[in-house]
XYZ file of C-alpha atoms in Angstrom:
365
model
C 0.000 0.000 0.000
C 1.491 3.297 -0.992
C 1.598 6.399 1.174
C -1.526 8.522 1.081
C -1.096 12.272 1.136
C -3.944 14.606 1.996
C -4.047 18.244 1.035
C -5.042 20.386 4.035
C -7.253 23.368 3.257
C -7.788 26.443 5.436
C -10.669 28.888 5.315
C -11.803 31.691 7.606
C -15.480 32.690 7.783
C -16.974 36.026 8.780
C -18.649 34.374 11.758
C -15.428 32.837 13.067
C -13.370 36.003 12.516
C -15.741 38.675 13.810
C -14.917 38.509 17.545
C -11.165 38.157 16.982
C -11.033 41.111 14.581
C -13.100 43.349 16.871
C -10.960 42.445 19.895
C -7.724 43.163 18.040
C -8.739 46.210 16.048
C -11.750 47.692 17.861
C -9.710 50.095 19.989
C -7.906 51.399 16.890
C -11.065 52.384 15.067
C -12.596 55.836 15.305
C -16.024 55.824 16.978
C -18.826 58.046 15.604
C -19.274 61.434 17.296
C -22.792 62.867 17.533
C -23.549 66.401 16.465
C -24.357 68.589 19.458
C -25.478 72.041 20.494
C -23.727 74.259 23.016
C -23.682 77.883 24.141
C -20.664 80.078 23.426
C -20.549 83.829 24.062
C -24.317 83.920 24.467
C -25.042 82.248 21.131
C -25.940 78.682 20.179
C -23.179 76.821 18.383
C -23.629 73.663 16.325
C -20.771 71.180 16.673
C -20.909 68.920 13.618
C -21.001 65.128 13.753
C -18.075 62.906 12.772
C -18.318 59.551 11.019
C -16.918 56.466 12.706
C -15.135 53.404 11.378
C -16.260 49.772 11.474
C -14.476 46.678 10.219
C -15.691 45.566 6.794
C -15.900 41.863 7.634
C -16.603 40.642 4.124
C -13.585 42.348 2.535
C -11.234 41.685 5.443
C -12.086 37.963 5.575
C -11.623 37.775 1.796
C -8.121 39.210 2.259
C -7.350 36.630 4.966
C -8.499 33.739 2.776
C -6.493 35.087 -0.145
C -3.365 34.870 2.042
C -3.901 31.382 3.447
C -5.217 30.027 0.156
C -2.121 31.119 -1.726
C 1.546 30.407 -1.173
C 1.273 30.713 2.587
C 4.271 29.372 4.550
C 2.102 28.895 7.662
C 4.501 31.083 9.638
C 2.497 34.285 9.592
C 1.749 37.028 7.161
C 0.263 40.469 6.630
C -3.376 41.100 5.797
C -4.996 44.430 5.011
C -7.984 45.095 7.319
C -10.714 46.901 5.417
C -13.002 49.439 7.082
C -16.304 51.055 6.195
C -17.849 54.202 7.631
C -20.738 54.565 10.060
C -22.847 57.687 10.606
C -23.346 59.124 14.083
C -26.741 58.640 15.742
C -27.319 62.412 15.721
C -26.101 64.222 12.589
C -25.921 67.962 12.006
C -29.101 67.981 9.913
C -31.055 66.618 12.895
C -30.287 69.755 14.918
C -30.836 72.378 12.239
C -33.561 74.860 13.117
C -33.878 73.881 16.794
C -31.165 76.123 18.212
C -33.339 78.345 20.461
C -32.881 77.854 24.211
C -36.354 77.130 25.582
C -35.299 76.619 29.195
C -32.154 76.502 31.352
C -31.567 75.607 34.980
C -28.590 74.761 37.187
C -27.885 73.613 40.761
C -24.715 73.344 42.843
C -23.308 69.902 43.705
C -19.655 70.710 44.315
C -19.674 70.284 48.099
C -20.645 66.600 47.960
C -18.357 63.680 48.680
C -16.338 61.979 45.956
C -18.939 59.291 45.242
C -21.814 61.757 44.982
C -19.846 64.098 42.718
C -19.007 61.177 40.428
C -22.658 60.099 40.281
C -23.997 63.568 39.478
C -21.428 64.052 36.724
C -22.004 60.596 35.268
C -25.788 61.055 35.323
C -25.475 64.433 33.615
C -23.320 62.961 30.853
C -25.858 60.181 30.242
C -28.749 62.660 29.935
C -26.855 65.254 27.893
C -26.913 64.758 24.136
C -30.484 63.413 24.067
C -32.617 64.292 21.029
C -36.361 63.911 21.595
C -38.699 63.755 18.633
C -42.224 65.273 18.661
C -44.600 63.044 20.620
C -41.779 60.957 22.117
C -41.852 60.245 25.871
C -38.551 59.920 27.736
C -37.657 58.440 31.140
C -34.806 60.152 32.987
C -34.151 56.906 34.855
C -33.828 54.976 31.588
C -31.324 57.535 30.282
C -29.089 57.175 33.353
C -29.293 53.488 34.302
C -27.845 50.981 35.002
C -26.326 52.318 38.222
C -23.145 50.272 38.159
C -19.429 50.926 38.378
C -19.092 49.967 34.706
C -21.563 52.721 33.827
C -19.716 55.359 35.842
C -21.422 55.238 39.247
C -20.317 54.640 42.842
C -21.674 54.477 46.392
C -23.062 57.673 47.948
C -25.803 58.833 50.307
C -29.461 58.656 49.276
C -32.916 58.564 50.915
C -34.470 55.187 51.716
C -37.548 54.686 53.913
C -37.058 58.038 55.588
C -33.375 57.482 56.335
C -30.106 58.459 54.702
C -28.232 55.369 53.502
C -25.397 54.656 51.077
C -26.494 53.240 47.733
C -25.061 52.769 44.255
C -25.736 55.930 42.264
C -26.652 58.071 45.290
C -27.032 61.669 44.124
C -28.574 61.064 40.705
C -31.790 62.709 41.990
C -30.006 66.054 41.695
C -29.624 65.300 37.993
C -33.334 64.574 37.534
C -34.279 67.581 39.694
C -32.136 69.982 37.659
C -33.539 68.528 34.434
C -37.102 68.853 35.810
C -36.722 72.593 36.363
C -35.175 73.163 32.927
C -38.085 71.276 31.323
C -40.610 73.320 33.315
C -39.077 76.568 32.064
C -39.125 75.168 28.512
C -42.798 74.274 29.098
C -42.309 70.666 28.066
C -45.063 68.313 29.218
C -44.162 66.421 32.429
C -45.935 63.051 32.473
C -44.501 61.643 35.725
C -42.774 63.261 38.696
C -42.398 62.422 42.398
C -41.177 64.382 45.400
C -38.437 63.041 47.655
C -39.460 61.476 50.953
C -37.531 64.250 52.739
C -36.451 67.759 51.791
C -33.343 68.222 49.655
C -30.953 71.129 49.994
C -30.315 72.088 46.373
C -33.807 73.346 45.409
C -36.829 74.753 47.209
C -39.711 72.461 48.260
C -41.860 71.147 45.390
C -39.118 71.855 42.829
C -37.459 68.426 43.183
C -37.896 65.240 41.141
C -36.895 61.945 42.756
C -35.549 58.809 41.076
C -35.989 55.461 42.851
C -35.640 52.433 40.593
C -39.010 51.301 39.264
C -40.895 53.207 41.981
C -40.149 56.861 41.210
C -39.149 58.367 37.880
C -39.135 61.641 35.976
C -40.819 61.275 32.587
C -41.572 63.925 30.008
C -43.084 64.071 26.532
C -42.083 66.366 23.713
C -45.422 68.026 23.035
C -43.878 70.458 20.535
C -44.071 70.240 16.740
C -40.265 70.132 16.463
C -37.558 68.026 18.144
C -35.926 69.186 21.362
C -32.293 68.644 22.290
C -30.882 68.404 25.831
C -27.415 69.726 26.634
C -25.785 69.062 30.020
C -23.244 71.530 31.398
C -20.816 70.836 34.260
C -18.845 73.839 35.474
C -17.275 74.879 38.805
C -19.349 72.417 40.819
C -22.618 73.293 39.048
C -24.773 70.977 36.967
C -27.007 72.602 34.364
C -29.281 71.668 31.488
C -30.178 73.666 28.391
C -33.305 72.617 26.496
C -33.054 73.580 22.820
C -35.923 73.727 20.348
C -37.756 76.082 18.021
C -39.162 79.004 20.002
C -42.826 79.653 19.185
C -43.871 81.544 22.337
C -44.580 85.283 22.026
C -41.677 87.566 22.936
C -43.805 89.501 25.435
C -44.626 86.315 27.383
C -42.511 84.848 30.217
C -42.955 82.204 32.925
C -41.597 81.620 36.409
C -42.137 78.971 39.072
C -42.687 79.720 42.738
C -42.561 77.362 45.713
C -45.108 77.923 48.481
C -44.989 76.178 51.852
C -48.500 75.255 52.981
C -47.847 73.475 56.286
C -44.911 72.464 58.473
C -44.644 69.761 61.142
C -41.918 69.855 63.770
C -40.058 66.628 64.578
C -39.109 65.892 68.205
C -37.804 62.371 67.511
C -34.233 61.458 68.464
C -32.308 58.594 66.881
C -29.114 57.133 68.331
C -26.577 55.543 65.983
C -23.399 53.595 66.755
C -20.087 54.976 65.482
C -16.434 53.934 65.521
C -15.622 56.664 68.047
C -14.415 55.564 71.477
C -16.992 54.881 74.163
C -17.838 58.146 75.901
C -18.001 60.147 72.655
C -21.570 61.335 72.045
C -22.595 64.217 69.767
C -25.338 65.453 67.424
C -24.405 64.456 63.883
C -27.529 65.888 62.208
C -30.320 68.120 63.426
C -33.995 67.245 63.248
C -35.725 68.287 60.039
C -39.307 69.453 59.920
C -41.928 67.778 57.800
C -43.467 70.001 55.161
C -46.239 70.271 52.587
C -45.675 72.574 49.628
C -47.043 73.411 46.214
C -45.414 74.747 43.065
C -47.014 77.591 41.151
C -46.554 78.349 37.457
C -46.925 82.083 36.879
C -47.315 83.503 33.375
C -46.569 87.138 32.551
C -47.386 89.185 29.476
C -45.625 92.526 29.108
C -44.476 92.102 32.707
C -48.028 91.724 34.077
C -49.239 88.479 35.681
C -51.981 86.880 33.573
C -52.274 83.427 35.150
C -51.187 81.408 38.178
C -51.674 77.623 38.184
C -50.615 74.817 40.511
C -47.999 72.476 39.035
C -47.732 69.982 41.896
C -48.370 69.320 45.579
C -45.479 67.763 47.495
C -45.315 66.266 50.971
C -42.034 65.681 52.811
C -41.495 63.660 55.959
C -39.621 65.095 58.911
C -36.452 63.436 60.127
C -35.186 62.755 63.621
C -32.268 64.429 65.308
C -29.388 61.995 64.972
C -26.993 61.516 67.869
C -23.795 59.559 67.271
C -22.629 57.314 70.098
C -19.131 55.867 70.255
C -18.733 52.084 70.634
C -14.998 51.504 70.132
C -13.072 49.851 72.955
C -10.148 47.498 73.489
C -12.585 45.398 75.496
C -14.954 43.494 73.193
C -17.496 43.019 75.996
C -17.720 46.785 76.518
C -18.389 47.291 72.810
C -21.147 44.658 72.884
C -22.664 46.282 75.975
C -22.628 49.681 74.278
C -24.244 48.352 71.097
C -26.954 46.657 73.164
C -27.731 49.941 74.930
C -27.957 51.798 71.596
C -30.397 49.215 70.239
C -32.854 50.189 72.991
C -32.883 53.791 71.670
C -33.347 54.836 75.315
C -31.161 57.765 76.360
C -31.091 56.760 80.028
C -29.846 53.261 79.229
C -27.222 54.605 76.818
C -25.907 57.120 79.370
C -25.921 54.459 82.099
C -23.879 52.101 79.896
C -21.351 54.850 79.136
C -21.021 55.694 82.834
C -20.628 52.046 83.867
C -17.988 51.355 81.210
C -15.964 54.545 81.656
C -16.008 54.311 85.486
C -14.884 50.678 85.277
C -12.002 51.687 83.050
C -10.979 54.436 85.479
C -10.866 52.023 88.459
C -8.599 49.669 86.534
């Protein structure tokens, strides 16, 4: 029997090559850049879109097969990767004619902690650059989620069941609140809005808009005949939104929004919380906050004279307890356990008695 020789054939398919080519070349390709609107020297400027590059799989795979199907020495080789061009999602033509600023609003966030600052800035970047067509409804929560590290968010303080707790994305409510006020001034239809459970510091009562997963959201609908475009602006610790569109309101007409407090409720509750301070340390970490009911008025002026005043929303805010921090740190584990047990009772007399017992025992030793 003679030797049998088999010819070995190689072929690359688009399906088999797609992931490998994208992994190797993806970072080298230019991504599309959306057209956008911005304000410079008091005027609206259009920044034009830029095309992006994508791998032309069909041509590139054909080049690979031409190499390995020819006089290939199976030791390597050079193949030309072919690219095609991809338009941006928002091109310059999409923004033509909608360069009037319908509403602008900003709030200050710069005194927050690192996590909160990161969340506000990330949320603003996710909302900015949004083009909304006539009749389209948009969810602020959908624009900003998911609230993950991969999407630019971190842990920071937020409200939960009447308490301040750390959560992923804490602080994004300032983004939705700032957007809410810009939309109000632009007179865009608000289809869903909720107040926070407690008062926030960056706007007056009834001017806030809370985000809480699937429970609370800010939604709005473009009820204009032309598209609107949302620009986010971050500058010197301020977050702002400009709402662009085609201005159709009379020049002699203007609007403003006014918060009115209807009722307040004082809080006399005290809450004791354990801290890593040494036993004997006890101090007020946050003052009690009053509960409050408020309403937001929309006031319309013509030639500087008020012509209408309508209620936009009613908002109710819970009061919060005075928070007193109580130290629990000790070299003696039993003393720490005793202190934590006293704090769990939320009884001032028992907490003070535990502190006295522990500190006097330490002094005698």
